[in-house]
Coordinates of C-alpha atoms in Angstrom, one line a residue:
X3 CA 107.3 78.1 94.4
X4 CA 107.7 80.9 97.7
X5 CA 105.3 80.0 100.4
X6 CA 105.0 82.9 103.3
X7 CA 105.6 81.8 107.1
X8 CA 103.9 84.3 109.6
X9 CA 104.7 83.8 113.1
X10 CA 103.5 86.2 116.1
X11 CA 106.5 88.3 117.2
X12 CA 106.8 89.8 120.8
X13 CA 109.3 93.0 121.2
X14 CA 109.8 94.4 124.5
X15 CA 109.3 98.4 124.7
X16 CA 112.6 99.3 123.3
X17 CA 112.3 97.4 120.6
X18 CA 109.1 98.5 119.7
X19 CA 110.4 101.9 119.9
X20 CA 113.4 100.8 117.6
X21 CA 110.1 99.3 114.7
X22 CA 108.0 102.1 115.1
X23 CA 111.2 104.8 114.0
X24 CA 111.7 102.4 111.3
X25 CA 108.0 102.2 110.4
X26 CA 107.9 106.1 110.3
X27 CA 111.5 106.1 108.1
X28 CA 110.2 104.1 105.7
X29 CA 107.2 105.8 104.8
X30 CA 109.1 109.1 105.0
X31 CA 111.3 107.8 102.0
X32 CA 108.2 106.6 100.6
X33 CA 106.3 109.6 100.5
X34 CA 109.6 111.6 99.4
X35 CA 110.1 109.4 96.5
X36 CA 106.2 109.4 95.3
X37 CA 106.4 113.6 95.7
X38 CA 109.6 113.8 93.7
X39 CA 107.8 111.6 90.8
X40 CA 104.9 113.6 91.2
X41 CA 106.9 116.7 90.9
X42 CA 108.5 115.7 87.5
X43 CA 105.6 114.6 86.1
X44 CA 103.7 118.2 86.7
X45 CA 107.9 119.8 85.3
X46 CA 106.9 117.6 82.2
X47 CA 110.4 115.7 82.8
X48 CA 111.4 111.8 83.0
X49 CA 111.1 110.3 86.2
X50 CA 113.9 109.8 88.1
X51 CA 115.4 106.5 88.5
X52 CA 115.6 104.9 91.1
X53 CA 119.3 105.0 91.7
X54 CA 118.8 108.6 91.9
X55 CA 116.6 108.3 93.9
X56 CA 118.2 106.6 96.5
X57 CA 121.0 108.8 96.7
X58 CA 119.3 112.4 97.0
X59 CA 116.5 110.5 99.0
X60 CA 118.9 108.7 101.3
X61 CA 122.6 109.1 101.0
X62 CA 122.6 113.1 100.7
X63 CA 119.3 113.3 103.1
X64 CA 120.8 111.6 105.7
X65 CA 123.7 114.6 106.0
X66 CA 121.2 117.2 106.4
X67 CA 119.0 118.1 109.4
X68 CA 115.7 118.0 108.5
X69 CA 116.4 114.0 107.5
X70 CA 119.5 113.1 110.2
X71 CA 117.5 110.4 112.0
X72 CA 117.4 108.4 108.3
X73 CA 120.6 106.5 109.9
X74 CA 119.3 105.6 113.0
X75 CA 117.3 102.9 111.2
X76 CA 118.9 100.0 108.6
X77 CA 119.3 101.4 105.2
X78 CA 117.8 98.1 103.6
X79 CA 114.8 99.1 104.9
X80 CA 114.7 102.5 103.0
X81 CA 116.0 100.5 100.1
X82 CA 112.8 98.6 99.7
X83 CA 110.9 101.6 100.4
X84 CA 111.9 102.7 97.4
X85 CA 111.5 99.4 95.5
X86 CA 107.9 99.7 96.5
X87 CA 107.3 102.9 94.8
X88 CA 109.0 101.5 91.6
X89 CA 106.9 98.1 92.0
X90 CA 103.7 100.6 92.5
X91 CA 104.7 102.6 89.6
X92 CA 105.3 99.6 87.3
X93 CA 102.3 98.3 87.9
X94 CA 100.4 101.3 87.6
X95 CA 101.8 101.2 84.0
X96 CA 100.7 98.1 83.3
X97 CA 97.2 98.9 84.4
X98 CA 96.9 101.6 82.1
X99 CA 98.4 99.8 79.2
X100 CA 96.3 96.9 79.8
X101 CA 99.3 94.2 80.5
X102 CA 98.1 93.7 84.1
X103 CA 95.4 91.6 84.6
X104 CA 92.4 92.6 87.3
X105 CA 90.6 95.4 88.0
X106 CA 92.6 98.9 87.2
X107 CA 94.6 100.3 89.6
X108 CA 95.4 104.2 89.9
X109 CA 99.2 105.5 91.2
X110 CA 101.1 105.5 94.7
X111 CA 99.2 107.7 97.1
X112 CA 101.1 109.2 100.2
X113 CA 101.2 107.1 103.1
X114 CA 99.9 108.6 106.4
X115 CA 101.7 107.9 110.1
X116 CA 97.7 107.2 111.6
X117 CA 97.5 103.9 108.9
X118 CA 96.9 101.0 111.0
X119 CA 98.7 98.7 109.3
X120 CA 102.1 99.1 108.8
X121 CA 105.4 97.1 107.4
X122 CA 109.2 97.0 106.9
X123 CA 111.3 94.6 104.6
X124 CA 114.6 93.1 105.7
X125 CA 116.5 91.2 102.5
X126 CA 118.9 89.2 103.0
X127 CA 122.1 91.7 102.5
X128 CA 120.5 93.2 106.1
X129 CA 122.3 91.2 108.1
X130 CA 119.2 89.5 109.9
X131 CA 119.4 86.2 111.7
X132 CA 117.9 84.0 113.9
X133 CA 120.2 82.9 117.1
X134 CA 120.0 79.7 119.0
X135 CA 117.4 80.5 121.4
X136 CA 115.0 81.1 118.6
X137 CA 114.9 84.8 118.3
X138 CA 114.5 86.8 115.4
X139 CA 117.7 89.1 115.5
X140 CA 117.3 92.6 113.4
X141 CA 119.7 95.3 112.8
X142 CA 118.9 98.2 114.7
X143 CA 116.3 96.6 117.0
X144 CA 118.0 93.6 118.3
X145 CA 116.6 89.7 119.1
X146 CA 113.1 89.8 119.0
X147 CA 111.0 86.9 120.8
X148 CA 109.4 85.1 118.3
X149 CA 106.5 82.5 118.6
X150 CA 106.9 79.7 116.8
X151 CA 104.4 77.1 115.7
X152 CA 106.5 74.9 113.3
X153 CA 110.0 74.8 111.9
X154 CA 110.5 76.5 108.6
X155 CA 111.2 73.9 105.3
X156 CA 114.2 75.7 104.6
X157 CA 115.9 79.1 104.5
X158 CA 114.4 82.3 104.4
X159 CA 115.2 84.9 101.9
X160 CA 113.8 88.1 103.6
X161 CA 111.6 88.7 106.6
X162 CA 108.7 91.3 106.6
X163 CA 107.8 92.9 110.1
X164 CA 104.7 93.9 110.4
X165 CA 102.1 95.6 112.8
X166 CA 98.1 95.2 112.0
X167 CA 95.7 97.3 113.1
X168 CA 95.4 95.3 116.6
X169 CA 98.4 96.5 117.6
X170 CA 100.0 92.9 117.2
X171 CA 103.6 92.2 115.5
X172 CA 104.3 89.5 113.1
X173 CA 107.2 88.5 110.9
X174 CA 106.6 87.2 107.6
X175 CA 109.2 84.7 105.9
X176 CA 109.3 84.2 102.5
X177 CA 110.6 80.5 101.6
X178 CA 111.3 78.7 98.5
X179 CA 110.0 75.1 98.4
X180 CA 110.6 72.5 96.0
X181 CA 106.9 71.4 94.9
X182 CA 108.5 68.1 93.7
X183 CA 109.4 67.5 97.2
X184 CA 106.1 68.5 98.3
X185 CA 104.2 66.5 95.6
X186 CA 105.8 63.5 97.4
X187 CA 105.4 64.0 100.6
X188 CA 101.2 64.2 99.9
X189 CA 99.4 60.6 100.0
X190 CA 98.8 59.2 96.8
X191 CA 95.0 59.1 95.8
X192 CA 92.9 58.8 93.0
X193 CA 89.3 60.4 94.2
X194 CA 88.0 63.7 93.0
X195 CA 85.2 65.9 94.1
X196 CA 83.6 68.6 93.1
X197 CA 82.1 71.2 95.8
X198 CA 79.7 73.4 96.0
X199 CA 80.2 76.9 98.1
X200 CA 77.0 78.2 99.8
X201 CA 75.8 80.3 103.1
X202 CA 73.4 77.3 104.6
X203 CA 76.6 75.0 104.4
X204 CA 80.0 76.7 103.8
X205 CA 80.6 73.7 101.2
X206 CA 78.4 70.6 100.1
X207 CA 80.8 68.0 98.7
X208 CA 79.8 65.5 95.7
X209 CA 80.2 62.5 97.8
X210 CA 77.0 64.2 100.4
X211 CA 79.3 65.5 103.0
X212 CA 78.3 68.3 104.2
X213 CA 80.2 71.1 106.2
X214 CA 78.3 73.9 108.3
X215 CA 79.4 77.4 108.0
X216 CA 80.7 79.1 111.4
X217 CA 79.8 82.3 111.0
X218 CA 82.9 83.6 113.1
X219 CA 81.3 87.4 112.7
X220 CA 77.4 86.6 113.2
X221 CA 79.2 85.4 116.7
X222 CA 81.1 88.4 117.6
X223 CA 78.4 90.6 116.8
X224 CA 77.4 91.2 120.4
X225 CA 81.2 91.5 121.3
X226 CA 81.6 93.9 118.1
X227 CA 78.6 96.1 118.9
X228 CA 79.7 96.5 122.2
X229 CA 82.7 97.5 121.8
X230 CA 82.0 99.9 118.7
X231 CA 79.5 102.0 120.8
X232 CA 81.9 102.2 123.2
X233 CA 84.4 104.1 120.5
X234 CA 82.1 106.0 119.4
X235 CA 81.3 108.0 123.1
X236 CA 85.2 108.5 123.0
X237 CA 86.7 111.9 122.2
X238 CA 88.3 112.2 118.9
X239 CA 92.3 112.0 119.4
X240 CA 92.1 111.3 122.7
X241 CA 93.6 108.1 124.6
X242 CA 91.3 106.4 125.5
X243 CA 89.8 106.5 122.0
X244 CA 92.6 104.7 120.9
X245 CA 92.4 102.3 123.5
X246 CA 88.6 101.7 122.0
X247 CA 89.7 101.5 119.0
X248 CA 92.3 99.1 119.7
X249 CA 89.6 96.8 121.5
X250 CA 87.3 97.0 117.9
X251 CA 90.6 95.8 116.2
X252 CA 91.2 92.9 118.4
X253 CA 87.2 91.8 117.8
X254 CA 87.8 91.7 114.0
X255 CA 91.4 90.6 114.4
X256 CA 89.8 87.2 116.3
X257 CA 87.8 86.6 113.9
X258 CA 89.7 86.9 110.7
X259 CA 92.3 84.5 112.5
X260 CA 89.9 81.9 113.2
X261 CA 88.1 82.2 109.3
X262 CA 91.9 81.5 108.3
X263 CA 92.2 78.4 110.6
X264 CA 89.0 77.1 109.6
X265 CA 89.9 78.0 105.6
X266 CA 93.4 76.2 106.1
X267 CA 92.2 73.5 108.0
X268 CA 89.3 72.3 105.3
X269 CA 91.3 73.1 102.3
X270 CA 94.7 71.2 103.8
X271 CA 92.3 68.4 104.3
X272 CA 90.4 68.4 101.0
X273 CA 94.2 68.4 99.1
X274 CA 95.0 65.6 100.8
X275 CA 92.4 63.3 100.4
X276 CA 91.5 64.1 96.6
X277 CA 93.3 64.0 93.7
X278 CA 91.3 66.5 91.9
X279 CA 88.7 69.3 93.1
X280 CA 86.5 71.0 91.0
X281 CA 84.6 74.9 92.2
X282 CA 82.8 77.4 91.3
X283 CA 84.3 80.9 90.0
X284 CA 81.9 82.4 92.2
X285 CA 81.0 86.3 91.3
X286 CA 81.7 87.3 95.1
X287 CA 82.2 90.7 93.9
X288 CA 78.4 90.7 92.7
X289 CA 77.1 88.6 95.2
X290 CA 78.5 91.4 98.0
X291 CA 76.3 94.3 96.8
X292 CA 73.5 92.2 97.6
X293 CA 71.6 92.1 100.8
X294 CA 73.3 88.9 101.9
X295 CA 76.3 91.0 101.7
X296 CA 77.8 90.6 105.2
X297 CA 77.1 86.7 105.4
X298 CA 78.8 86.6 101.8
X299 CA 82.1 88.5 103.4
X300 CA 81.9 86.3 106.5
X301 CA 82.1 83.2 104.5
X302 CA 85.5 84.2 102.7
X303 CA 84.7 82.3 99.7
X304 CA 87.7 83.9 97.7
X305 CA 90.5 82.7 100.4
X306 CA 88.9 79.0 100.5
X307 CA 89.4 79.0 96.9
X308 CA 92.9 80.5 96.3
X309 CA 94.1 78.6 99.3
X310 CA 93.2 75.3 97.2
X311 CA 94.7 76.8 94.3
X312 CA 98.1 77.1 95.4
X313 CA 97.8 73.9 97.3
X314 CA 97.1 72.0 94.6
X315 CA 99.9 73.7 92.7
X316 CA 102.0 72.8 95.7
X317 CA 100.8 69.7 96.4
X318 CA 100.6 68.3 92.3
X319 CA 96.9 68.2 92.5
X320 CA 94.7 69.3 89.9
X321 CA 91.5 72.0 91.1
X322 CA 89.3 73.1 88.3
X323 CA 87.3 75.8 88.1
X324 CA 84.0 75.8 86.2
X325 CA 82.1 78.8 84.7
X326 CA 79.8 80.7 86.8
X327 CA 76.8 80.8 84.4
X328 CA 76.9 77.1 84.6
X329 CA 73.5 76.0 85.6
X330 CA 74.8 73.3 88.2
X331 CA 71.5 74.3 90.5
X332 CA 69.2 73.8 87.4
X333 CA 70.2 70.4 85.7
X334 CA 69.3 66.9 87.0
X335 CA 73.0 65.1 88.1
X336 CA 71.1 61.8 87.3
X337 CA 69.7 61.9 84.1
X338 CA 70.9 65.4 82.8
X339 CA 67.4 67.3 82.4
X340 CA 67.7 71.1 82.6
X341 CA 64.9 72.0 85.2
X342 CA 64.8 75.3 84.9
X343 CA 66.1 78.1 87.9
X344 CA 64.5 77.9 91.3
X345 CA 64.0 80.4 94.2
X346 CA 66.6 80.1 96.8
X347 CA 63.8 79.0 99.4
X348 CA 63.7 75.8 97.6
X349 CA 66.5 73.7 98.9
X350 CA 64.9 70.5 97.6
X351 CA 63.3 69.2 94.4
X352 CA 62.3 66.2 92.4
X353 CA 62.8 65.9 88.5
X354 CA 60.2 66.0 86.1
X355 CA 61.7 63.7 83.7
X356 CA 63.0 60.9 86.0
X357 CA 61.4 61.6 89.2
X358 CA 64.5 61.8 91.4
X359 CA 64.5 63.9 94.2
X360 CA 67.5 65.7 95.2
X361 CA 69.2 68.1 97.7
X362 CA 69.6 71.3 96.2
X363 CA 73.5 72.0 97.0
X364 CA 74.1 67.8 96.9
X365 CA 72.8 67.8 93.5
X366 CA 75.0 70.9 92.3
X367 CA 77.9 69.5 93.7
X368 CA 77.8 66.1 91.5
X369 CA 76.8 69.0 88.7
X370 CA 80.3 70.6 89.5
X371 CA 82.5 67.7 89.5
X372 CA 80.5 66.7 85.9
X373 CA 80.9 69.9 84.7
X374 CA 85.3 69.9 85.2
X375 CA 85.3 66.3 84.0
X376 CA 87.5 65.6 86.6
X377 CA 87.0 61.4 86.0
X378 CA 89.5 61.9 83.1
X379 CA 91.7 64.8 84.7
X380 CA 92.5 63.1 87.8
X381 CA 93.3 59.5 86.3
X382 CA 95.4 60.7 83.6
X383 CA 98.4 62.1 83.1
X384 CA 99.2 64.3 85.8
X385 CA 98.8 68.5 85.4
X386 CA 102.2 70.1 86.0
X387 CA 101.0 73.0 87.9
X388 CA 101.5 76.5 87.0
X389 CA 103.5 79.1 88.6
X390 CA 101.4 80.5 91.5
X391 CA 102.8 84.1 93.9
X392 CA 103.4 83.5 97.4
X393 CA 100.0 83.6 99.5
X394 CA 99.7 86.6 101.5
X395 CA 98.7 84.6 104.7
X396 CA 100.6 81.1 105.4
X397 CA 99.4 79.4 108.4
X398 CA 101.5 80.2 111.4
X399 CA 101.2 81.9 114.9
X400 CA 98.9 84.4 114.0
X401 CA 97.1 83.7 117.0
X402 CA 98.3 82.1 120.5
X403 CA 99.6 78.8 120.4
X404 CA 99.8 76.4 123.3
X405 CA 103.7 76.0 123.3
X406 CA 106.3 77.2 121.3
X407 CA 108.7 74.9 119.3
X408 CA 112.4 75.7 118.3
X409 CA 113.0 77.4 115.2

């Protein structure tokens, strides 16, 4: 399976020059390609391919005046501009014909230069390499200082750069791991669990453990409220509005870093001490047009769970997930007595048929790990896990590690 590796990168001024002319270069190709597609679909004509494309876009703009400065950045990176219009495209398509699965998607819109995220790919036909001292070395923009945190598995096949909205640089490596490898380098174990995802506790665990929930944004509220009025008394488009601005970024930038620790850290643990985990497929979605809206987006229950997923895909452990109309909060774990629904004030109750009392979110954990039937799953044969994409975020230097280590 591919895994993604992002480690904090640190260009000096030239070089940040050099990323920021390729930034703007690829979305120019970007933006030329979606307008020429939009062009011949209003002219009633086939869409250009993308070998067309990339020789009126690139070869025979570059020779003209108004595009000259194409060639001052790598020409790999304007290739993959254009294979990200023909990946948006294609899966625009499949939206429409109903092939791709999730929510529908509409087509490519034009990119604009104030975004505040923005990316380049290098492939491997770019030439890029890292040297002895651990720098990442790119064509165009030279050896770039890179922060490591751990030594990749094995080699890269491309490298995204990337700038977030902070203002920070990352580069993101994509790697191929062997999940048989993987599978044997995790401790053997036979226990399961079965968890249950709340806003009291972040997760109550069948066997009573119970985990609190940081609230990383509750905590930068003052910070964040601070610094947002102070962006709001700045002039629009002036500098020191961006300098505001960039101050708001770093607040949220904090604490999305520090929700991925914690996410990485509980779910890394939880693989390797169970052999099977069992969850709920939590309606977040519903849950976030609720008033308890911002502490259900503080949580991040959707990265917790697709961080176990491909885990436990990695890792050859099995993670079930249950229905969300299962009454786990309703039914007695002990003797199996359907109780009825119960306000959410109500964190403990006792059973009218057998007269145990139990913990809310205790009792709808064991109800979890009943529902998957994980006793059989996890002491059986072993589930060959299914192909899973690479993660969008890996842990890595996304924030400021003590020491570096060689690459």
């Amino acid at each position: 399976m591919q895994l993604r590796y992002a480690f904090r990168l640190y260009p000096d001024p030239d070089q940040q020059r050099a990323l920021a002319k390729a930034f703007g270069c690829a979305r120019v190709v970007f933006n030329d390609a979606v307008r020429a597609r939009e062009d011949a679909h209003k002219a009633q004509q086939p869409f250009p391919k993308i070998g067309e494309l990339s020789t009126r876009l690139i070869t025979q703009a570059k020779q003209t005046t108004s595009r000259s400065w194409l060639g001052e950045v790598s020409a790999v990176v304007l290739q993959q501009s254009l294979r990200d219009v023909e990946t948006a495209y294609r899966n625009f398509f499949a939206s429409l014909k109903g092939t791709r699965k999730g929510p529908k998607i509409g087509p490519p819109r034009f990119k604009s230069r104030k975004e505040a995220r923005q990316s380049i790919r290098f492939t491997a036909n770019a030439r890029w390499h890292l040297t002895d001292s651990g720098r990442l070395n790119l064509p165009k923009i030279g050896p770039v200082k890179v922060k490591w945190s751990r030594t990749l598995p094995a080699t890269p096949a491309s490298v995204t750069v990337i700038k977030d909205a902070a203002g920070r640089f990352f580069a993101s490596f994509v790697i191929d791991t062997d999940p048989a490898a993987d599978a044997a380098r995790m401790p053997g174990s036979d226990q399961t669990v079965g968890i249950d995802l709340g806003l009291t506790h972040f997760a109550v665990l069948s066997d009573g453990t119970k985990i609190d929930s940081p609230r990383f944004l509750r905590r930068a509220e003052t910070k964040l409220k601070k610094a947002q009025r102070e962006l709001s008394r700045k002039q629009k488009g002036s500098k020191n509005r961006e300098k505001a601005r960039l101050k708001v970024a770093r607040v949220y930038a904090q604490v999305t870093d520090a929700r991925r620790e914690f996410h990485h850290q509980l779910s890394t643990q939880l693989i390797s001490e169970n052999q099977g985990i069992a969850v709920e497929d939590l309606a977040v979605k519903g849950l976030a047009r609720t008033n308890l809206a911002k502490s259900v987006h503080d949580a991040g229950w959707s990265q917790f769970v697709h961080m176990l997923e491909y885990k436990a895909a990695r890792y050859g452990r099995t993670l079930v997930k249950i229905g969300r109309f299962t009454p786990t909060s309703q039914v007695c774990s002990q003797c199996g007595a359907k109780d009825g629904p119960k306000p959410l004030h109500i964190r403990t109750w006792t059973c009218a048929a057998c007269g145990a009392v139990h913990d809310r979110d205790h009792n709808a954990a064991k109800n979890v790990k009943t529902a998957a039937g994980l006793a059989v799953t996890a002491c059986g044969a072993q589930v060959r896990p299914g192909l899973v994409p690479a993660p969008r975020d890996e842990a890595g230097s996304h924030g400021f590690p003590p020491e570096p280590r060689a690459a």
